[in-house]
Each structure stands twice: as structure tokens, then as C-alpha cells.
């Protein structure tokens, strides 16, 4: 797999323009709010049955709670970024955080007939990072991949990998969609750049801000025979060891 570009663009992207901030919030809460609506409706339907299906209603409500907590976390995190506050770091196993994000997207992956391949490094690697922000990055990358795949006639696959490369922990997400034209590869991380009707163009700009605030790198490569890959790499990682207590 290709290494990071030799002279990466390390300019901090600050979300300080009001328009960008509003676009960022709109972008980040869209997905969890949709989940709240769908599951609240489902919950009502389960309750209106005779007799009410309480277990199903409870399950739908649990998703409502999870999605609203995620939305609140993302708004808090964006506010922190706009104020240029440091990320709220904790130490966690990367694979656990990735599985958690995938869980939120399972329905959409299934709905679009996307085959998901998970290929995690053998050792359980840990990052000391802002977990909400890492989830935000992964959600944005997954949403872009799903958008690239959903109208594709080719087999729709999405691979999520972790590996050690060049002395850093790398997280890669590869799709088999149409890919990114070489002429656009430099521009896609710019705030408000979008090729989609109705796209805010903030997804990748937010990803880059978050990754750089963690001292990491994000870049894209092409996938053969077709598709786009996004890679994140973090030099500061540890290997989880079970506690002896
Ligand atoms: N997986 C991908 N495959 C192909 N093109 C992609 C992929 N991910 C991003 N892009 C390109 O990068 C552009 C910028 O992506 P970004 O997430 O910042 O905004 P957007 O997806 O267009 O808008 P929004 O995130 O608000 O829906 C996209 O418009 C698209 O052209
Ligand atoms: Mg996007």
C-alpha cells in the first residue's frame, strides 16, 4: 500500500467561519437525527400494536438514545474545535471504537447491498485520542463510501483495516466505487468542496481538522481495479495488555 505523500499539507484547517461552522453542524447531526426519527416512529408502531410489543419498542428506544447521545457529542466536539480546544483524550482499543461505529451503519450497509470486510491487526492496538472525534471521522468516511457505492453496478465492497505501517498505526477504509479523479484529489479536503448535489463539502474538512489535531495524517489513494481508499495514521499508539489484577 502507498505511503503518505512526501510533503503533506499540514496547515491547520480552522472551522472559524460562521458558514463553515453551521455547515459542519448540519453535516454531523444529519445522520443521528435521521436515526432518531426512524426509530421513534418504529417505537410508536410497536406500542400501538395490540398487545403492545414492548421488547421491540425498548430496542428502538435504545437506538434513539444512542443516536441522540452521538448527536450531542458531535455538537460538543465541533464547538470545541471551533474554540480550538484540545481534544478530550482517553485511551481505548481502536478495534472496539471501529466496531461501535460500524454498528450504527449496519442498516445502511445492508440496505445498499454492500459487503463489509473487516481486517484488523492481530494485536489489540490502543490510541490515546478523543473517541467521539475518531467516531466522527469514521462516520464521515463510511458515509462517503456508501454514497460512492450505492449506485455502483460493480460489486459493492467496503473494507475496513488496521495495520502497522511506517512505524505508525494505520486505519484504512477502501471502497469499490467510482473513485476520485486525480484532478480532484488535492481539493477534496478543502472546506465546502463537494461534487454532490446538496453536499455540504464539510465531511472531509472535518476529518482532516480532527486527525491533524491528534498529530496524525489523512490521505487518499486509488484502489485497483476501481475505488477510493482513505488512510489515517497515528504515530502514538500502544499495545493493549490485560491487567494482572
Ligand atoms: N469514497 C469516495 N469515493 C469517491 N469520491 C469521494 C469519496 N469520498 C469523498 N469523495 C469526494 O470528495 C468530495 C468531498 O467529500 P466531503 O465528505 O467533504 O463532502 P460531500 O460528501 O460532498 O458532502 P457531505 O459530506 O456534506 O455529504 C465529495 O463530493 C466527492 O467528490
Ligand atoms: Mg461527505
PDB file of C-alpha atoms and ligand atoms in Angstrom:
ATOM      1  CA  UNK A   1       0.000   0.000   0.000  1.00  0.00           C
ATOM      2  CA  UNK A   2       1.232   3.525  -0.785  1.00  0.00           C
ATOM      3  CA  UNK A   3       2.839   5.625   1.959  1.00  0.00           C
ATOM      4  CA  UNK A   4       1.727   9.126   2.933  1.00  0.00           C
ATOM      5  CA  UNK A   5       2.573  11.802   0.366  1.00  0.00           C
ATOM      6  CA  UNK A   6       6.137  13.149   0.929  1.00  0.00           C
ATOM      7  CA  UNK A   7       5.104  16.717   1.758  1.00  0.00           C
ATOM      8  CA  UNK A   8       1.656  16.516   3.293  1.00  0.00           C
ATOM      9  CA  UNK A   9      -0.373  19.638   3.710  1.00  0.00           C
ATOM     10  CA  UNK A  10      -0.143  20.307   7.435  1.00  0.00           C
ATOM     11  CA  UNK A  11      -1.892  23.678   7.503  1.00  0.00           C
ATOM     12  CA  UNK A  12      -4.435  23.564  10.313  1.00  0.00           C
ATOM     13  CA  UNK A  13      -7.973  23.860   8.956  1.00  0.00           C
ATOM     14  CA  UNK A  14      -9.821  26.003  11.461  1.00  0.00           C
ATOM     15  CA  UNK A  15     -13.582  25.932  11.416  1.00  0.00           C
ATOM     16  CA  UNK A  16     -13.854  29.571  12.391  1.00  0.00           C
ATOM     17  CA  UNK A  17     -16.067  30.956   9.620  1.00  0.00           C
ATOM     18  CA  UNK A  18     -19.699  31.034  10.694  1.00  0.00           C
ATOM     19  CA  UNK A  19     -20.829  29.454   7.416  1.00  0.00           C
ATOM     20  CA  UNK A  20     -18.419  26.560   7.783  1.00  0.00           C
ATOM     21  CA  UNK A  21     -19.424  26.048  11.404  1.00  0.00           C
ATOM     22  CA  UNK A  22     -23.126  25.971  10.531  1.00  0.00           C
ATOM     23  CA  UNK A  23     -22.445  23.631   7.609  1.00  0.00           C
ATOM     24  CA  UNK A  24     -20.404  21.367   9.889  1.00  0.00           C
ATOM     25  CA  UNK A  25     -23.177  21.079  12.465  1.00  0.00           C
ATOM     26  CA  UNK A  26     -25.760  20.429   9.759  1.00  0.00           C
ATOM     27  CA  UNK A  27     -23.480  17.759   8.299  1.00  0.00           C
ATOM     28  CA  UNK A  28     -22.702  15.959  11.539  1.00  0.00           C
ATOM     29  CA  UNK A  29     -26.189  15.828  13.056  1.00  0.00           C
ATOM     30  CA  UNK A  30     -27.982  14.753   9.853  1.00  0.00           C
ATOM     31  CA  UNK A  31     -27.229  11.045  10.263  1.00  0.00           C
ATOM     32  CA  UNK A  32     -28.038  10.677  14.003  1.00  0.00           C
ATOM     33  CA  UNK A  33     -31.204  12.785  13.628  1.00  0.00           C
ATOM     34  CA  UNK A  34     -32.413  10.529  10.818  1.00  0.00           C
ATOM     35  CA  UNK A  35     -31.811   7.527  13.103  1.00  0.00           C
ATOM     36  CA  UNK A  36     -33.807   9.235  15.895  1.00  0.00           C
ATOM     37  CA  UNK A  37     -36.778   9.863  13.588  1.00  0.00           C
ATOM     38  CA  UNK A  38     -36.863   6.382  12.069  1.00  0.00           C
ATOM     39  CA  UNK A  39     -36.548   4.626  15.425  1.00  0.00           C
ATOM     40  CA  UNK A  40     -39.002   6.889  17.256  1.00  0.00           C
ATOM     41  CA  UNK A  41     -41.568   6.120  14.518  1.00  0.00           C
ATOM     42  CA  UNK A  42     -40.835   2.409  14.823  1.00  0.00           C
ATOM     43  CA  UNK A  43     -41.243   2.650  18.601  1.00  0.00           C
ATOM     44  CA  UNK A  44     -44.714   4.249  18.209  1.00  0.00           C
ATOM     45  CA  UNK A  45     -45.779   1.466  15.844  1.00  0.00           C
ATOM     46  CA  UNK A  46     -44.650  -1.255  18.279  1.00  0.00           C
ATOM     47  CA  UNK A  47     -46.556   0.462  21.124  1.00  0.00           C
ATOM     48  CA  UNK A  48     -49.751   0.852  19.065  1.00  0.00           C
ATOM     49  CA  UNK A  49     -49.983  -2.891  18.432  1.00  0.00           C
ATOM     50  CA  UNK A  50     -52.461  -4.886  20.479  1.00  0.00           C
ATOM     51  CA  UNK A  51     -50.911  -6.153  22.701  1.00  0.00           C
ATOM     52  CA  UNK A  52     -48.013  -3.641  22.562  1.00  0.00           C
ATOM     53  CA  UNK A  53     -44.655  -5.204  21.537  1.00  0.00           C
ATOM     54  CA  UNK A  54     -42.680  -3.858  24.467  1.00  0.00           C
ATOM     55  CA  UNK A  55     -39.348  -5.583  23.790  1.00  0.00           C
ATOM     56  CA  UNK A  56     -39.177  -4.212  20.217  1.00  0.00           C
ATOM     57  CA  UNK A  57     -40.265  -0.757  21.436  1.00  0.00           C
ATOM     58  CA  UNK A  58     -37.480  -0.820  24.027  1.00  0.00           C
ATOM     59  CA  UNK A  59     -34.893  -1.813  21.394  1.00  0.00           C
ATOM     60  CA  UNK A  60     -35.980   1.073  19.118  1.00  0.00           C
ATOM     61  CA  UNK A  61     -35.806   3.483  22.055  1.00  0.00           C
ATOM     62  CA  UNK A  62     -32.290   2.308  22.861  1.00  0.00           C
ATOM     63  CA  UNK A  63     -31.204   3.296  19.323  1.00  0.00           C
ATOM     64  CA  UNK A  64     -32.959   6.674  19.781  1.00  0.00           C
ATOM     65  CA  UNK A  65     -30.939   7.229  22.958  1.00  0.00           C
ATOM     66  CA  UNK A  66     -27.674   6.122  21.350  1.00  0.00           C
ATOM     67  CA  UNK A  67     -28.214   8.373  18.317  1.00  0.00           C
ATOM     68  CA  UNK A  68     -29.199  11.430  20.357  1.00  0.00           C
ATOM     69  CA  UNK A  69     -26.172  10.950  22.618  1.00  0.00           C
ATOM     70  CA  UNK A  70     -23.993  10.709  19.489  1.00  0.00           C
ATOM     71  CA  UNK A  71     -25.517  13.919  18.060  1.00  0.00           C
ATOM     72  CA  UNK A  72     -24.969  15.791  21.339  1.00  0.00           C
ATOM     73  CA  UNK A  73     -21.358  14.532  21.476  1.00  0.00           C
ATOM     74  CA  UNK A  74     -20.692  15.683  17.935  1.00  0.00           C
ATOM     75  CA  UNK A  75     -22.100  19.165  18.522  1.00  0.00           C
ATOM     76  CA  UNK A  76     -19.951  19.432  21.677  1.00  0.00           C
ATOM     77  CA  UNK A  77     -16.911  18.260  19.774  1.00  0.00           C
ATOM     78  CA  UNK A  78     -17.465  20.713  16.893  1.00  0.00           C
ATOM     79  CA  UNK A  79     -17.895  23.516  19.387  1.00  0.00           C
ATOM     80  CA  UNK A  80     -14.606  22.508  20.978  1.00  0.00           C
ATOM     81  CA  UNK A  81     -12.906  22.526  17.576  1.00  0.00           C
ATOM     82  CA  UNK A  82     -14.328  25.959  16.710  1.00  0.00           C
ATOM     83  CA  UNK A  83     -12.946  27.270  20.032  1.00  0.00           C
ATOM     84  CA  UNK A  84      -9.682  25.488  19.214  1.00  0.00           C
ATOM     85  CA  UNK A  85      -9.919  23.480  22.430  1.00  0.00           C
ATOM     86  CA  UNK A  86      -7.664  20.438  22.762  1.00  0.00           C
ATOM     87  CA  UNK A  87      -9.307  17.050  22.033  1.00  0.00           C
ATOM     88  CA  UNK A  88     -10.689  15.200  25.096  1.00  0.00           C
ATOM     89  CA  UNK A  89      -8.383  12.217  25.146  1.00  0.00           C
ATOM     90  CA  UNK A  90      -8.874   8.786  26.635  1.00  0.00           C
ATOM     91  CA  UNK A  91      -7.117   5.501  25.930  1.00  0.00           C
ATOM     92  CA  UNK A  92      -9.136   2.853  24.071  1.00  0.00           C
ATOM     93  CA  UNK A  93      -8.729  -0.151  21.806  1.00  0.00           C
ATOM     94  CA  UNK A  94      -9.082   1.111  18.243  1.00  0.00           C
ATOM     95  CA  UNK A  95     -10.850  -2.009  17.015  1.00  0.00           C
ATOM     96  CA  UNK A  96     -13.598  -1.574  19.661  1.00  0.00           C
ATOM     97  CA  UNK A  97     -14.203   2.022  18.564  1.00  0.00           C
ATOM     98  CA  UNK A  98     -14.353   0.979  14.890  1.00  0.00           C
ATOM     99  CA  UNK A  99     -16.835  -1.831  15.599  1.00  0.00           C
ATOM    100  CA  UNK A 100     -19.024   0.616  17.522  1.00  0.00           C
ATOM    101  CA  UNK A 101     -19.205   2.983  14.541  1.00  0.00           C
ATOM    102  CA  UNK A 102     -19.921   0.120  12.128  1.00  0.00           C
ATOM    103  CA  UNK A 103     -22.795  -0.921  14.368  1.00  0.00           C
ATOM    104  CA  UNK A 104     -24.504   2.422  13.669  1.00  0.00           C
ATOM    105  CA  UNK A 105     -24.133   1.889   9.914  1.00  0.00           C
ATOM    106  CA  UNK A 106     -25.134  -1.795   9.630  1.00  0.00           C
ATOM    107  CA  UNK A 107     -28.666  -0.976   8.433  1.00  0.00           C
ATOM    108  CA  UNK A 108     -27.468   1.282   5.651  1.00  0.00           C
ATOM    109  CA  UNK A 109     -24.776  -1.150   4.515  1.00  0.00           C
ATOM    110  CA  UNK A 110     -27.367  -3.913   4.306  1.00  0.00           C
ATOM    111  CA  UNK A 111     -29.917  -1.691   2.566  1.00  0.00           C
ATOM    112  CA  UNK A 112     -27.440  -0.899  -0.232  1.00  0.00           C
ATOM    113  CA  UNK A 113     -26.187  -4.473  -0.639  1.00  0.00           C
ATOM    114  CA  UNK A 114     -22.647  -3.600   0.468  1.00  0.00           C
ATOM    115  CA  UNK A 115     -20.350  -6.427   1.547  1.00  0.00           C
ATOM    116  CA  UNK A 116     -18.298  -5.360   4.549  1.00  0.00           C
ATOM    117  CA  UNK A 117     -14.812  -6.801   5.073  1.00  0.00           C
ATOM    118  CA  UNK A 118     -13.139  -6.250   8.423  1.00  0.00           C
ATOM    119  CA  UNK A 119      -9.428  -6.952   8.634  1.00  0.00           C
ATOM    120  CA  UNK A 120      -7.915  -5.864  11.936  1.00  0.00           C
ATOM    121  CA  UNK A 121      -4.287  -6.143  13.059  1.00  0.00           C
ATOM    122  CA  UNK A 122      -3.660  -9.197  15.242  1.00  0.00           C
ATOM    123  CA  UNK A 123      -2.564  -7.228  18.319  1.00  0.00           C
ATOM    124  CA  UNK A 124      -5.162  -5.029  20.028  1.00  0.00           C
ATOM    125  CA  UNK A 125      -3.723  -1.565  19.406  1.00  0.00           C
ATOM    126  CA  UNK A 126      -4.741   1.385  21.550  1.00  0.00           C
ATOM    127  CA  UNK A 127      -4.896   5.084  20.779  1.00  0.00           C
ATOM    128  CA  UNK A 128      -4.987   7.911  23.276  1.00  0.00           C
ATOM    129  CA  UNK A 129      -7.400  10.165  21.451  1.00  0.00           C
ATOM    130  CA  UNK A 130     -10.820  11.792  21.524  1.00  0.00           C
ATOM    131  CA  UNK A 131     -13.079   8.805  20.940  1.00  0.00           C
ATOM    132  CA  UNK A 132     -16.093  10.881  19.869  1.00  0.00           C
ATOM    133  CA  UNK A 133     -13.963  12.688  17.310  1.00  0.00           C
ATOM    134  CA  UNK A 134     -12.463   9.465  15.938  1.00  0.00           C
ATOM    135  CA  UNK A 135     -16.027   8.124  15.573  1.00  0.00           C
ATOM    136  CA  UNK A 136     -16.934  11.332  13.712  1.00  0.00           C
ATOM    137  CA  UNK A 137     -14.069  10.800  11.259  1.00  0.00           C
ATOM    138  CA  UNK A 138     -15.019   7.174  10.663  1.00  0.00           C
ATOM    139  CA  UNK A 139     -18.722   8.023  10.216  1.00  0.00           C
ATOM    140  CA  UNK A 140     -17.887  10.671   7.626  1.00  0.00           C
ATOM    141  CA  UNK A 141     -15.601   8.305   5.705  1.00  0.00           C
ATOM    142  CA  UNK A 142     -18.172   5.490   5.854  1.00  0.00           C
ATOM    143  CA  UNK A 143     -20.959   7.799   4.658  1.00  0.00           C
ATOM    144  CA  UNK A 144     -18.833   8.942   1.707  1.00  0.00           C
ATOM    145  CA  UNK A 145     -18.002   5.338   0.842  1.00  0.00           C
ATOM    146  CA  UNK A 146     -21.674   4.318   0.994  1.00  0.00           C
ATOM    147  CA  UNK A 147     -22.595   7.289  -1.219  1.00  0.00           C
ATOM    148  CA  UNK A 148     -19.897   6.228  -3.704  1.00  0.00           C
ATOM    149  CA  UNK A 149     -21.171   2.642  -3.708  1.00  0.00           C
ATOM    150  CA  UNK A 150     -24.931   2.903  -3.607  1.00  0.00           C
ATOM    151  CA  UNK A 151     -25.449   3.479  -7.338  1.00  0.00           C
ATOM    152  CA  UNK A 152     -22.498   1.375  -8.468  1.00  0.00           C
ATOM    153  CA  UNK A 153     -23.133  -1.523 -10.844  1.00  0.00           C
ATOM    154  CA  UNK A 154     -19.830  -3.197  -9.870  1.00  0.00           C
ATOM    155  CA  UNK A 155     -19.740  -5.466  -6.787  1.00  0.00           C
ATOM    156  CA  UNK A 156     -20.113  -3.200  -3.757  1.00  0.00           C
ATOM    157  CA  UNK A 157     -17.438  -3.857  -1.193  1.00  0.00           C
ATOM    158  CA  UNK A 158     -16.139  -1.837   1.687  1.00  0.00           C
ATOM    159  CA  UNK A 159     -13.018  -2.899   3.578  1.00  0.00           C
ATOM    160  CA  UNK A 160     -12.000  -1.573   6.974  1.00  0.00           C
ATOM    161  CA  UNK A 161      -8.440  -2.402   8.033  1.00  0.00           C
ATOM    162  CA  UNK A 162      -5.972  -1.646  10.772  1.00  0.00           C
ATOM    163  CA  UNK A 163      -2.273  -2.317  10.357  1.00  0.00           C
ATOM    164  CA  UNK A 164       1.155  -1.091  11.366  1.00  0.00           C
ATOM    165  CA  UNK A 165       2.986   0.712   8.560  1.00  0.00           C
ATOM    166  CA  UNK A 166       5.983   3.066   8.612  1.00  0.00           C
ATOM    167  CA  UNK A 167       6.074   2.927  12.418  1.00  0.00           C
ATOM    168  CA  UNK A 168       2.506   4.196  12.751  1.00  0.00           C
ATOM    169  CA  UNK A 169      -0.915   2.722  13.376  1.00  0.00           C
ATOM    170  CA  UNK A 170      -2.905   2.974  10.174  1.00  0.00           C
ATOM    171  CA  UNK A 171      -6.678   2.746   9.727  1.00  0.00           C
ATOM    172  CA  UNK A 172      -7.754   2.291   6.109  1.00  0.00           C
ATOM    173  CA  UNK A 173     -11.162   2.284   4.531  1.00  0.00           C
ATOM    174  CA  UNK A 174     -11.405   1.133   0.924  1.00  0.00           C
ATOM    175  CA  UNK A 175     -14.460   1.117  -1.329  1.00  0.00           C
ATOM    176  CA  UNK A 176     -15.099  -0.254  -4.822  1.00  0.00           C
ATOM    177  CA  UNK A 177     -16.975   2.840  -6.032  1.00  0.00           C
ATOM    178  CA  UNK A 178     -16.100   5.096  -8.968  1.00  0.00           C
ATOM    179  CA  UNK A 179     -13.023   6.522  -7.195  1.00  0.00           C
ATOM    180  CA  UNK A 180     -11.713  10.081  -7.092  1.00  0.00           C
ATOM    181  CA  UNK A 181     -10.461  11.734 -10.313  1.00  0.00           C
ATOM    182  CA  UNK A 182      -6.733  12.600  -9.946  1.00  0.00           C
ATOM    183  CA  UNK A 183      -7.501  16.264 -10.693  1.00  0.00           C
ATOM    184  CA  UNK A 184      -9.719  16.467  -7.574  1.00  0.00           C
ATOM    185  CA  UNK A 185      -7.508  14.555  -5.129  1.00  0.00           C
ATOM    186  CA  UNK A 186      -5.943  17.766  -3.735  1.00  0.00           C
ATOM    187  CA  UNK A 187      -9.242  19.599  -3.397  1.00  0.00           C
ATOM    188  CA  UNK A 188     -11.499  17.098  -1.657  1.00  0.00           C
ATOM    189  CA  UNK A 189     -10.219  18.017   1.828  1.00  0.00           C
ATOM    190  CA  UNK A 190     -10.993  21.722   1.313  1.00  0.00           C
ATOM    191  CA  UNK A 191     -13.939  23.064   3.325  1.00  0.00           C
ATOM    192  CA  UNK A 192     -17.144  23.407   1.254  1.00  0.00           C
ATOM    193  CA  UNK A 193     -15.729  21.442  -1.721  1.00  0.00           C
ATOM    194  CA  UNK A 194     -18.325  18.964  -2.972  1.00  0.00           C
ATOM    195  CA  UNK A 195     -19.228  17.244  -6.241  1.00  0.00           C
ATOM    196  CA  UNK A 196     -22.604  16.117  -4.848  1.00  0.00           C
ATOM    197  CA  UNK A 197     -25.881  17.935  -5.328  1.00  0.00           C
ATOM    198  CA  UNK A 198     -26.839  19.004  -1.805  1.00  0.00           C
ATOM    199  CA  UNK A 199     -23.425  18.060  -0.343  1.00  0.00           C
ATOM    200  CA  UNK A 200     -22.044  20.463   2.270  1.00  0.00           C
ATOM    201  CA  UNK A 201     -18.455  19.568   1.402  1.00  0.00           C
ATOM    202  CA  UNK A 202     -17.570  19.621   5.114  1.00  0.00           C
ATOM    203  CA  UNK A 203     -17.151  15.882   5.777  1.00  0.00           C
ATOM    204  CA  UNK A 204     -13.507  15.534   4.764  1.00  0.00           C
ATOM    205  CA  UNK A 205     -12.554  19.004   6.031  1.00  0.00           C
ATOM    206  CA  UNK A 206     -13.817  17.966   9.477  1.00  0.00           C
ATOM    207  CA  UNK A 207     -11.898  14.682   9.197  1.00  0.00           C
ATOM    208  CA  UNK A 208      -8.678  16.493   8.365  1.00  0.00           C
ATOM    209  CA  UNK A 209      -9.067  19.001  11.223  1.00  0.00           C
ATOM    210  CA  UNK A 210      -9.646  16.202  13.721  1.00  0.00           C
ATOM    211  CA  UNK A 211      -6.815  13.999  12.511  1.00  0.00           C
ATOM    212  CA  UNK A 212      -4.329  16.884  12.478  1.00  0.00           C
ATOM    213  CA  UNK A 213      -5.411  17.987  15.981  1.00  0.00           C
ATOM    214  CA  UNK A 214      -4.327  14.483  17.047  1.00  0.00           C
ATOM    215  CA  UNK A 215      -0.943  14.800  15.335  1.00  0.00           C
ATOM    216  CA  UNK A 216      -1.997  12.287  12.676  1.00  0.00           C
ATOM    217  CA  UNK A 217      -2.219  12.266   8.901  1.00  0.00           C
ATOM    218  CA  UNK A 218      -5.060  11.588   6.468  1.00  0.00           C
ATOM    219  CA  UNK A 219      -4.686  10.978   2.754  1.00  0.00           C
ATOM    220  CA  UNK A 220      -6.339   9.203  -0.116  1.00  0.00           C
ATOM    221  CA  UNK A 221      -5.137   6.649  -2.693  1.00  0.00           C
ATOM    222  CA  UNK A 222      -6.827   4.864  -5.575  1.00  0.00           C
ATOM    223  CA  UNK A 223      -7.927   1.239  -5.406  1.00  0.00           C
ATOM    224  CA  UNK A 224      -7.472  -1.209  -8.308  1.00  0.00           C
ATOM    225  CA  UNK A 225      -9.436  -2.061 -10.412  1.00  0.00           C
ATOM    226  CA  UNK A 226     -11.645   0.768  -9.136  1.00  0.00           C
ATOM    227  CA  UNK A 227     -12.418   2.643  -5.956  1.00  0.00           C
ATOM    228  CA  UNK A 228     -11.121   5.074  -3.376  1.00  0.00           C
ATOM    229  CA  UNK A 229      -9.165   4.438  -0.190  1.00  0.00           C
ATOM    230  CA  UNK A 230      -8.763   6.778   2.764  1.00  0.00           C
ATOM    231  CA  UNK A 231      -5.983   6.250   5.277  1.00  0.00           C
ATOM    232  CA  UNK A 232      -5.445   7.665   8.749  1.00  0.00           C
ATOM    233  CA  UNK A 233      -2.153   7.216  10.527  1.00  0.00           C
ATOM    234  CA  UNK A 234      -1.127   7.912  14.105  1.00  0.00           C
ATOM    235  CA  UNK A 235       2.425   7.573  15.352  1.00  0.00           C
ATOM    236  CA  UNK A 236       1.460   7.424  19.017  1.00  0.00           C
ATOM    237  CA  UNK A 237      -0.152   4.089  19.689  1.00  0.00           C
ATOM    238  CA  UNK A 238       0.256   1.369  22.326  1.00  0.00           C
ATOM    239  CA  UNK A 239      -0.486  -2.333  22.509  1.00  0.00           C
ATOM    240  CA  UNK A 240      -3.216  -3.294  24.966  1.00  0.00           C
ATOM    241  CA  UNK A 241      -2.101  -5.776  27.623  1.00  0.00           C
ATOM    242  CA  UNK A 242      -4.538  -7.482  30.008  1.00  0.00           C
ATOM    243  CA  UNK A 243      -4.293  -6.147  33.564  1.00  0.00           C
ATOM    244  CA  UNK A 244      -2.985  -8.652  36.073  1.00  0.00           C
ATOM    245  CA  UNK A 245      -5.390  -7.793  38.876  1.00  0.00           C
TER     246      UNK A 245
HETATM  247  N1  LIG B   1     -15.253   7.376  -1.142  1.00  0.00           N
HETATM  248  C1  LIG B   1     -15.300   8.322  -2.084  1.00  0.00           C
HETATM  249  N2  LIG B   1     -15.386   7.985  -3.408  1.00  0.00           N
HETATM  250  C2  LIG B   1     -15.429   8.947  -4.362  1.00  0.00           C
HETATM  251  N3  LIG B   1     -15.378  10.279  -4.115  1.00  0.00           N
HETATM  252  C3  LIG B   1     -15.298  10.672  -2.837  1.00  0.00           C
HETATM  253  C4  LIG B   1     -15.248   9.729  -1.751  1.00  0.00           C
HETATM  254  N4  LIG B   1     -15.160  10.409  -0.595  1.00  0.00           N
HETATM  255  C5  LIG B   1     -15.153  11.716  -0.924  1.00  0.00           C
HETATM  256  N5  LIG B   1     -15.239  11.886  -2.259  1.00  0.00           N
HETATM  257  C6  LIG B   1     -15.216  13.179  -2.987  1.00  0.00           C
HETATM  258  O1  LIG B   1     -14.820  14.190  -2.073  1.00  0.00           O
HETATM  259  C7  LIG B   1     -15.793  15.245  -2.047  1.00  0.00           C
HETATM  260  C8  LIG B   1     -15.800  15.903  -0.679  1.00  0.00           C
HETATM  261  O2  LIG B   1     -16.297  14.979   0.317  1.00  0.00           O
HETATM  262  P1  LIG B   1     -16.944  15.559   1.655  1.00  0.00           P
HETATM  263  O3  LIG B   1     -17.316  14.419   2.519  1.00  0.00           O
HETATM  264  O4  LIG B   1     -16.035  16.587   2.213  1.00  0.00           O
HETATM  265  O5  LIG B   1     -18.227  16.326   1.162  1.00  0.00           O
HETATM  266  P2  LIG B   1     -19.539  15.690   0.463  1.00  0.00           P
HETATM  267  O6  LIG B   1     -19.576  14.232   0.751  1.00  0.00           O
HETATM  268  O7  LIG B   1     -19.526  16.122  -0.966  1.00  0.00           O
HETATM  269  O8  LIG B   1     -20.698  16.440   1.190  1.00  0.00           O
HETATM  270  P3  LIG B   1     -21.423  15.934   2.533  1.00  0.00           P
HETATM  271  O9  LIG B   1     -20.333  15.272   3.337  1.00  0.00           O
HETATM  272  O10 LIG B   1     -21.978  17.129   3.126  1.00  0.00           O
HETATM  273  O11 LIG B   1     -22.467  14.979   2.094  1.00  0.00           O
HETATM  274  C9  LIG B   1     -17.086  14.568  -2.464  1.00  0.00           C
HETATM  275  O12 LIG B   1     -18.018  15.494  -3.005  1.00  0.00           O
HETATM  276  C10 LIG B   1     -16.593  13.575  -3.531  1.00  0.00           C
HETATM  277  O13 LIG B   1     -16.369  14.225  -4.767  1.00  0.00           O
HETATM  278 MG1  LIG B   2     -19.315  13.521   2.784  1.00  0.00          MG
END
